[in-house]
Tab-separated table of C-alpha atoms in Angstrom:
chain	number	residue	atom	x	y	z
A	28	MET	CA	111.505	87.274	126.442
A	29	THR	CA	110.239	89.367	129.308
A	30	LEU	CA	110.503	93.028	129.094
A	31	SER	CA	112.749	94.642	131.192
A	32	VAL	CA	112.075	98.565	131.550
A	33	ASN	CA	113.898	101.281	133.481
A	34	ALA	CA	110.468	103.314	133.289
A	35	HIS	CA	111.934	106.742	135.030
A	36	ARG	CA	114.919	106.460	132.652
A	37	LEU	CA	112.347	105.944	129.476
A	38	GLN	CA	110.362	109.457	130.579
A	39	ARG	CA	113.604	111.065	129.764
A	40	ILE	CA	112.382	110.784	126.072
A	41	ALA	CA	109.249	112.740	126.812
A	42	GLU	CA	111.525	115.668	128.644
A	43	ILE	CA	114.261	116.036	125.684
A	44	VAL	CA	111.561	115.621	122.568
A	45	ARG	CA	109.293	118.566	124.580
A	46	ARG	CA	112.603	120.682	125.205
A	47	GLU	CA	113.036	120.483	121.163
A	48	ILE	CA	109.323	121.492	120.682
A	49	GLU	CA	109.599	124.350	122.828
A	50	GLU	CA	112.909	125.728	121.014
A	51	GLU	CA	111.087	125.147	118.139
A	52	ASN	CA	113.723	122.749	116.573
A	53	ILE	CA	110.820	120.221	115.641
A	54	PRO	CA	107.326	121.001	115.234
A	55	GLY	CA	106.070	117.427	116.937
A	56	ALA	CA	107.154	114.025	116.779
A	57	VAL	CA	106.037	109.993	117.496
A	58	VAL	CA	108.026	108.091	119.135
A	59	ALA	CA	108.139	104.454	120.156
A	60	VAL	CA	110.471	101.873	121.781
A	61	GLY	CA	110.446	98.116	122.621
A	62	ARG	CA	111.739	95.244	122.625
A	63	GLY	CA	110.371	91.838	120.391
A	64	GLU	CA	106.535	91.946	120.139
A	65	ASP	CA	106.479	94.273	123.631
A	66	THR	CA	106.200	98.280	123.135
A	67	ALA	CA	107.626	99.510	126.207
A	68	TYR	CA	107.205	103.248	124.854
A	69	PHE	CA	104.360	105.335	122.157
A	70	GLU	CA	103.730	108.699	122.908
A	71	ALA	CA	102.521	111.878	120.601
A	72	PHE	CA	103.832	115.279	121.171
A	73	GLY	CA	103.773	118.797	119.701
A	74	TYR	CA	102.015	119.481	116.360
A	75	ALA	CA	101.233	117.920	113.047
A	76	GLU	CA	101.082	121.365	111.631
A	77	ASN	CA	102.027	124.702	112.974
A	78	VAL	CA	101.570	127.888	110.757
A	79	ASN	CA	101.190	131.305	112.004
A	80	GLY	CA	99.753	130.517	115.140
A	81	LEU	CA	97.700	127.836	113.375
A	82	THR	CA	98.193	124.559	114.646
A	83	ARG	CA	97.195	120.851	114.246
A	84	GLN	CA	98.085	118.419	117.249
A	85	MET	CA	100.467	115.242	116.807
A	86	THR	CA	98.106	112.226	117.606
A	87	LYS	CA	99.497	108.660	117.764
A	88	GLU	CA	97.175	108.231	114.359
A	89	THR	CA	99.262	110.601	112.568
A	90	VAL	CA	100.381	109.714	109.006
A	91	PHE	CA	104.048	110.503	107.926
A	92	ASP	CA	105.530	111.512	104.723
A	93	LEU	CA	108.396	108.575	104.806
A	94	ALA	CA	110.993	110.321	102.474
A	95	SER	CA	113.429	107.643	102.814
A	96	LEU	CA	112.281	105.173	104.840
A	97	THR	CA	110.549	104.424	101.827
A	98	LYS	CA	113.838	102.303	100.378
A	99	VAL	CA	113.687	100.090	103.217
A	100	THR	CA	109.954	99.870	103.745
A	101	ALA	CA	108.631	99.214	100.258
A	102	THR	CA	111.171	99.095	97.995
A	103	LEU	CA	113.811	96.623	99.799
A	104	PRO	CA	110.581	94.147	100.862
A	105	ALA	CA	109.736	94.102	97.124
A	106	VAL	CA	113.044	93.329	95.651
A	107	LEU	CA	113.689	90.684	98.601
A	108	SER	CA	110.584	88.929	98.157
A	109	LEU	CA	111.189	88.391	94.160
A	110	VAL	CA	114.690	86.914	95.477
A	111	ASP	CA	112.417	84.617	97.802
A	112	ASP	CA	110.398	83.414	94.571
A	113	GLY	CA	113.577	82.826	92.935
A	114	ASP	CA	112.722	85.455	90.322
A	115	ILE	CA	116.034	87.688	90.640
A	116	ARG	CA	119.589	87.094	92.143
A	117	LEU	CA	121.304	89.568	94.058
A	118	ASN	CA	124.379	89.494	91.701
A	119	ASP	CA	121.942	89.417	88.185
A	120	PRO	CA	123.075	92.502	86.243
A	121	VAL	CA	120.841	95.524	86.469
A	122	ALA	CA	120.807	95.426	82.825
A	123	LEU	CA	119.092	92.278	82.821
A	124	PHE	CA	116.071	93.870	83.687
A	125	ILE	CA	116.689	97.557	82.399
A	126	PRO	CA	118.324	97.116	78.900
A	127	GLU	CA	119.123	100.808	78.704
A	128	PHE	CA	120.961	100.690	81.603
A	129	THR	CA	123.889	98.869	79.448
A	130	ASP	CA	127.253	99.662	78.082
A	131	ALA	CA	130.866	98.284	79.321
A	132	SER	CA	131.330	100.461	82.403
A	133	LYS	CA	127.944	99.607	83.846
A	134	GLY	CA	127.301	95.895	82.722
A	135	VAL	CA	128.995	95.141	86.073
A	136	VAL	CA	126.410	96.804	88.238
A	137	THR	CA	124.455	94.328	89.725
A	138	VAL	CA	121.139	94.413	91.879
A	139	ARG	CA	123.559	93.612	95.049
A	140	HIS	CA	125.404	97.022	94.119
A	141	LEU	CA	121.978	99.240	94.045
A	142	LEU	CA	121.039	97.823	97.473
A	143	THR	CA	124.036	98.669	99.430
A	144	HIS	CA	124.887	101.806	97.502
A	145	SER	CA	127.866	100.718	95.971
A	146	ALA	CA	126.883	100.649	92.122
A	147	GLY	CA	129.161	104.161	91.824
A	148	LEU	CA	126.045	106.023	91.337
A	149	VAL	CA	125.543	109.965	92.111
A	150	PRO	CA	123.202	110.659	94.884
A	151	SER	CA	120.919	112.244	92.864
A	152	ARG	CA	120.057	114.665	90.252
A	153	LEU	CA	117.523	117.327	89.997
A	154	PHE	CA	115.164	115.326	87.409
A	155	TYR	CA	112.477	117.672	88.202
A	156	GLU	CA	114.009	120.454	86.917
A	157	LEU	CA	115.509	119.141	84.025
A	158	PHE	CA	112.220	117.135	82.359
A	159	ASN	CA	108.673	118.023	82.156
A	160	THR	CA	106.975	114.808	82.696
A	161	PRO	CA	107.567	111.764	84.780
A	162	GLU	CA	107.815	109.380	81.502
A	163	ALA	CA	110.838	111.569	80.639
A	164	ILE	CA	112.174	111.368	83.858
A	165	THR	CA	111.974	107.416	84.325
A	166	ALA	CA	113.503	107.257	80.825
A	167	ALA	CA	116.594	109.184	82.135
A	168	ILE	CA	117.117	107.422	85.405
A	169	ARG	CA	116.900	104.057	83.174
A	170	ARG	CA	119.469	105.601	80.939
A	171	GLU	CA	121.519	106.806	84.057
A	172	GLY	CA	125.345	106.711	84.103
A	173	ILE	CA	128.162	105.827	87.008
A	174	GLY	CA	130.099	108.273	88.737
A	175	ILE	CA	133.034	105.554	89.947
A	176	THR	CA	133.973	102.333	89.497
A	177	PRO	CA	130.945	99.878	90.904
A	178	GLY	CA	132.092	97.956	94.261
A	179	VAL	CA	134.925	100.021	95.043
A	180	ARG	CA	133.365	102.549	97.789
A	181	THR	CA	129.598	103.117	98.978
A	182	GLU	CA	127.958	106.329	97.886
A	183	TYR	CA	124.564	106.575	99.062
A	184	SER	CA	122.309	107.296	96.056
A	185	ASP	CA	118.468	107.824	95.146
A	186	ILE	CA	119.104	107.066	91.699
A	187	GLY	CA	120.074	103.144	92.657
A	188	PHE	CA	116.660	103.006	94.330
A	189	MET	CA	114.832	104.551	91.467
A	190	LEU	CA	116.241	102.041	89.451
A	191	LEU	CA	115.254	99.196	92.221
A	192	GLY	CA	112.076	100.551	91.323
A	193	GLU	CA	112.101	99.901	88.154
A	194	ILE	CA	113.410	96.178	88.534
A	195	VAL	CA	110.533	95.166	90.381
A	196	LYS	CA	108.036	96.551	88.046
A	197	ALA	CA	110.070	94.830	84.740
A	198	VAL	CA	110.172	91.650	87.070
A	199	SER	CA	106.819	91.372	88.649
A	200	GLY	CA	104.498	93.351	85.636
A	201	LEU	CA	103.281	95.572	88.602
A	202	SER	CA	104.513	99.219	89.344
A	203	LEU	CA	105.992	99.698	92.576
A	204	ASP	CA	102.855	101.031	94.667
A	205	GLN	CA	100.978	97.984	93.592
A	206	PHE	CA	103.331	95.539	94.408
A	207	ALA	CA	104.178	96.816	97.653
A	208	SER	CA	100.464	97.284	98.632
A	209	GLU	CA	99.401	93.527	97.592
A	210	ARG	CA	102.889	91.803	98.843
A	211	VAL	CA	103.807	93.756	101.756
A	212	PHE	CA	101.156	96.123	103.036
A	213	THR	CA	98.223	94.101	102.892
A	214	GLN	CA	99.685	90.919	103.883
A	215	LEU	CA	101.017	92.920	107.414
A	216	GLY	CA	97.746	94.721	107.755
A	217	MET	CA	99.756	98.266	107.141
A	218	SER	CA	96.442	100.215	106.382
A	219	ASP	CA	97.484	103.579	106.805
A	220	THR	CA	101.204	103.194	104.576
A	221	MET	CA	100.776	103.973	101.113
A	222	PHE	CA	101.827	105.802	97.930
A	223	CYS	CA	99.869	109.183	96.897
A	224	PRO	CA	97.406	109.075	99.797
A	225	PRO	CA	93.743	110.895	99.018
A	226	PRO	CA	92.679	113.930	100.181
A	227	SER	CA	90.250	112.060	102.983
A	228	THR	CA	93.607	111.221	104.356
A	229	PHE	CA	95.127	114.682	104.602
A	230	ALA	CA	93.780	115.770	108.099
A	231	ARG	CA	95.824	112.863	109.573
A	232	ILE	CA	99.034	113.622	107.901
A	233	ALA	CA	101.555	115.714	109.357
A	234	ALA	CA	102.595	118.931	107.349
A	235	THR	CA	106.424	119.134	105.575
A	236	GLU	CA	107.952	122.239	104.575
A	237	HIS	CA	105.836	125.017	103.096
A	238	GLY	CA	102.843	123.590	104.402
A	239	LYS	CA	103.162	120.484	102.105
A	240	VAL	CA	100.084	117.890	103.264
A	241	GLY	CA	99.534	114.565	101.540
A	242	ILE	CA	101.880	115.471	98.584
A	243	VAL	CA	105.142	114.295	99.118
A	244	HIS	CA	108.188	116.648	100.279
A	245	ASP	CA	110.697	115.055	97.677
A	246	GLU	CA	110.842	117.121	94.415
A	247	ASN	CA	111.693	114.317	92.188
A	248	ALA	CA	109.133	112.152	93.522
A	249	GLU	CA	106.677	114.106	93.295
A	250	ALA	CA	107.532	115.158	89.631
A	251	LEU	CA	107.253	111.002	89.135
A	252	GLY	CA	103.645	111.297	90.278
A	253	GLY	CA	104.166	110.759	93.947
A	254	VAL	CA	105.447	107.211	93.380
A	255	SER	CA	109.514	105.675	93.053
A	256	GLY	CA	111.793	103.826	94.776
A	257	HIS	CA	113.927	106.020	96.832
A	258	ALA	CA	110.570	108.581	98.221
A	259	GLY	CA	107.014	108.719	98.228
A	260	LEU	CA	105.350	106.403	101.052
A	261	PHE	CA	103.289	107.652	103.813
A	262	ALA	CA	102.876	105.480	107.157
A	263	SER	CA	101.486	105.913	110.754
A	264	MET	CA	103.536	104.597	113.570
A	265	ALA	CA	101.305	101.508	114.304
A	266	ASP	CA	102.389	100.603	110.587
A	267	LEU	CA	105.723	100.790	111.451
A	268	ILE	CA	105.932	98.510	114.642
A	269	SER	CA	104.403	96.083	112.437
A	270	TYR	CA	106.958	96.096	109.828
A	271	VAL	CA	109.505	96.094	112.299
A	272	GLY	CA	107.945	92.948	113.721
A	273	MET	CA	108.007	91.207	110.466
A	274	TRP	CA	111.706	91.726	110.542
A	275	LEU	CA	111.996	90.222	113.985
A	276	GLY	CA	110.194	87.439	112.767
A	277	HIS	CA	106.841	87.939	114.450
A	278	LYS	CA	104.936	88.176	111.037
A	279	PRO	CA	105.229	86.036	108.370
A	280	LEU	CA	106.204	87.740	104.813
A	281	LEU	CA	109.954	87.821	104.123
A	282	SER	CA	112.144	84.282	104.712
A	283	PHE	CA	113.946	84.014	107.401
A	284	ALA	CA	116.882	83.156	105.301
A	285	VAL	CA	116.602	86.409	103.042
A	286	ARG	CA	116.055	88.682	106.410
A	287	ARG	CA	119.222	87.334	107.787
A	288	LEU	CA	120.996	88.025	104.647
A	289	ALA	CA	119.842	91.848	104.516
A	290	VAL	CA	121.123	92.640	107.816
A	291	GLN	CA	124.668	91.232	107.659
A	292	ASN	CA	127.528	93.888	105.866
A	293	HIS	CA	127.944	93.705	102.618
A	294	THR	CA	130.598	96.286	102.411
A	295	PRO	CA	132.949	95.463	105.399
A	296	SER	CA	135.717	96.108	103.071
A	297	LEU	CA	134.400	99.348	101.540
A	298	PRO	CA	134.549	102.608	103.558
A	299	GLY	CA	131.089	102.497	104.450
A	300	ASN	CA	128.798	99.371	106.461
A	301	ARG	CA	125.697	99.076	104.244
A	302	GLY	CA	123.388	95.827	104.749
A	303	LEU	CA	120.928	95.046	101.747
A	304	GLY	CA	119.072	98.535	102.254
A	305	TRP	CA	120.012	98.929	105.673
A	306	VAL	CA	122.253	101.073	107.377
A	307	CYS	CA	124.658	98.952	109.774
A	308	ARG	CA	126.433	99.900	112.917
A	309	HIS	CA	128.950	102.785	112.943
A	310	ASP	CA	128.559	103.539	108.986
A	311	ALA	CA	128.525	107.495	108.690
A	312	TYR	CA	124.625	107.425	108.533
A	313	ASP	CA	124.406	105.103	111.488
A	314	HIS	CA	121.565	107.380	113.759
A	315	THR	CA	121.468	104.782	116.636
A	316	GLY	CA	123.878	106.527	118.912
A	317	ASP	CA	126.659	105.044	121.317
A	318	LEU	CA	125.039	102.331	122.828
A	319	TRP	CA	123.073	100.555	120.870
A	320	PRO	CA	124.103	96.463	119.641
A	321	GLU	CA	126.784	95.706	116.908
A	322	THR	CA	124.016	94.124	115.487
A	323	THR	CA	121.542	96.783	115.057
A	324	VAL	CA	120.661	98.150	111.560
A	325	GLY	CA	118.595	101.251	110.540
A	326	HIS	CA	117.623	104.170	107.920
A	327	THR	CA	116.628	107.523	108.298
A	328	GLY	CA	114.354	109.413	105.917
A	329	PHE	CA	114.826	113.152	105.354
A	330	THR	CA	111.617	114.841	106.332
A	331	GLY	CA	112.691	113.526	110.220
A	332	THR	CA	111.721	110.310	110.224
A	333	SER	CA	113.764	106.865	111.904
A	334	LEU	CA	113.510	103.388	112.145
A	335	ALA	CA	116.288	101.083	113.892
A	336	PHE	CA	116.511	97.613	115.194
A	337	ASP	CA	118.271	94.417	116.377
A	338	PRO	CA	117.671	91.321	115.221
A	339	ALA	CA	119.702	89.702	117.721
A	340	SER	CA	118.443	90.982	120.905
A	341	GLY	CA	114.831	92.303	119.360
A	342	LEU	CA	115.307	95.936	120.450
A	343	TRP	CA	113.564	98.668	118.212
A	344	MET	CA	113.188	102.090	118.203
A	345	ILE	CA	110.939	104.282	115.785
A	346	ILE	CA	111.162	108.201	115.568
A	347	LEU	CA	108.800	109.906	113.183
A	348	THR	CA	109.077	113.958	113.325
A	349	ASN	CA	108.145	116.576	110.686
A	350	ASP	CA	111.165	118.155	111.198
A	351	VAL	CA	111.489	119.952	107.648
A	352	HIS	CA	108.464	121.508	108.556
A	353	TYR	CA	110.318	124.216	109.969
A	354	GLY	CA	113.054	124.367	106.969
A	355	ARG	CA	115.107	121.685	105.631
A	356	GLN	CA	118.353	123.787	106.730
A	357	LYS	CA	117.867	123.341	110.532
A	358	LYS	CA	117.984	119.252	110.904
A	359	ALA	CA	118.206	119.442	114.745
A	360	VAL	CA	116.650	115.944	114.491
A	361	ILE	CA	119.802	114.351	113.633
A	362	ARG	CA	121.391	115.011	117.390
A	363	LEU	CA	118.043	114.162	118.630
A	364	ARG	CA	117.776	110.835	117.083
A	365	HIS	CA	121.088	110.072	118.804
A	366	ARG	CA	120.282	111.159	122.387
A	367	LEU	CA	117.027	109.320	121.884
A	368	HIS	CA	118.130	105.931	121.367
A	369	ASN	CA	120.841	106.441	123.881
A	370	VAL	CA	117.749	106.767	126.267
A	371	ALA	CA	116.235	104.023	124.863
A	372	ALA	CA	119.472	101.921	125.320
A	373	SER	CA	119.856	102.473	128.777
A	374	ALA	CA	116.220	101.918	129.796
A	375	ILE	CA	115.641	99.021	127.957
A	376	ARG	CA	117.138	95.260	129.201
A	377	TRP	CA	118.615	93.587	125.908
A	378	GLU	CA	122.021	92.047	126.832
């Protein structure tokens, strides 16, 4: 495909992001837009850290705490690769792999339910306040009860992806971080993508709330030692561009069959549009604005990160900010994402 771009309109991205930085809505950002294997826009803005007048510049190589992008960048491809290999089925009951997750009501919860956030689980619990060790938290997660009947509605749940991380370990014999590193990141050349980054990388990592650098922002993930199915992953923009390329068929990893299945809406009769891991258009969590194709899927992360792509046209956009560096309540990035996706869709021909 030939990339057709309205360069003047695309420059609106810089104007919008710089205004947000000037108004101290976000410290900084790295933004990339493209179609297929072509990158139309890739720029860095503002600060990776800004504390009491001391600043550290944002660069294109800055590494970010991805927060819930962990769900679709580590846990999802790990689970789908096990589906590809015939090790698990989407309709397998969770209790088949996690014996503690079993009683009359939970017996009907499947891997598909967890991936589509329709298992009836609560969104989260403050495990880090309730238990003192990673082992105790893990045991509680594996015994977690359900709040409503599975398959009745979508309810975004960190706990569901924590359980998926446990399933990866039970089936493969490898912890989620080991499996994802060996079977996903290394295969795609994602050398800056990792859980628990070493101190030698901290100078490249964007700071989150209270000046956290290199330590996961999510308290439950931190209490689990930095590795969980819902949060904990760090990555750079270049690595995420490689990852999106896999979903668009430019890099071998997951089969076409499982990729096609993952981006379909699996909850059309429920209040919420969910693929396997992915958020589909017009779901309450859809962050892609007004103009993107109906076949678009995406996901966001609480720290201020987001990723979206359309498997039909090849259009993609990744926005990485350290929004929570200025506090977790402001969340100006929510409206910003929609505005930037509108600019991208209007500037790149994708029909």
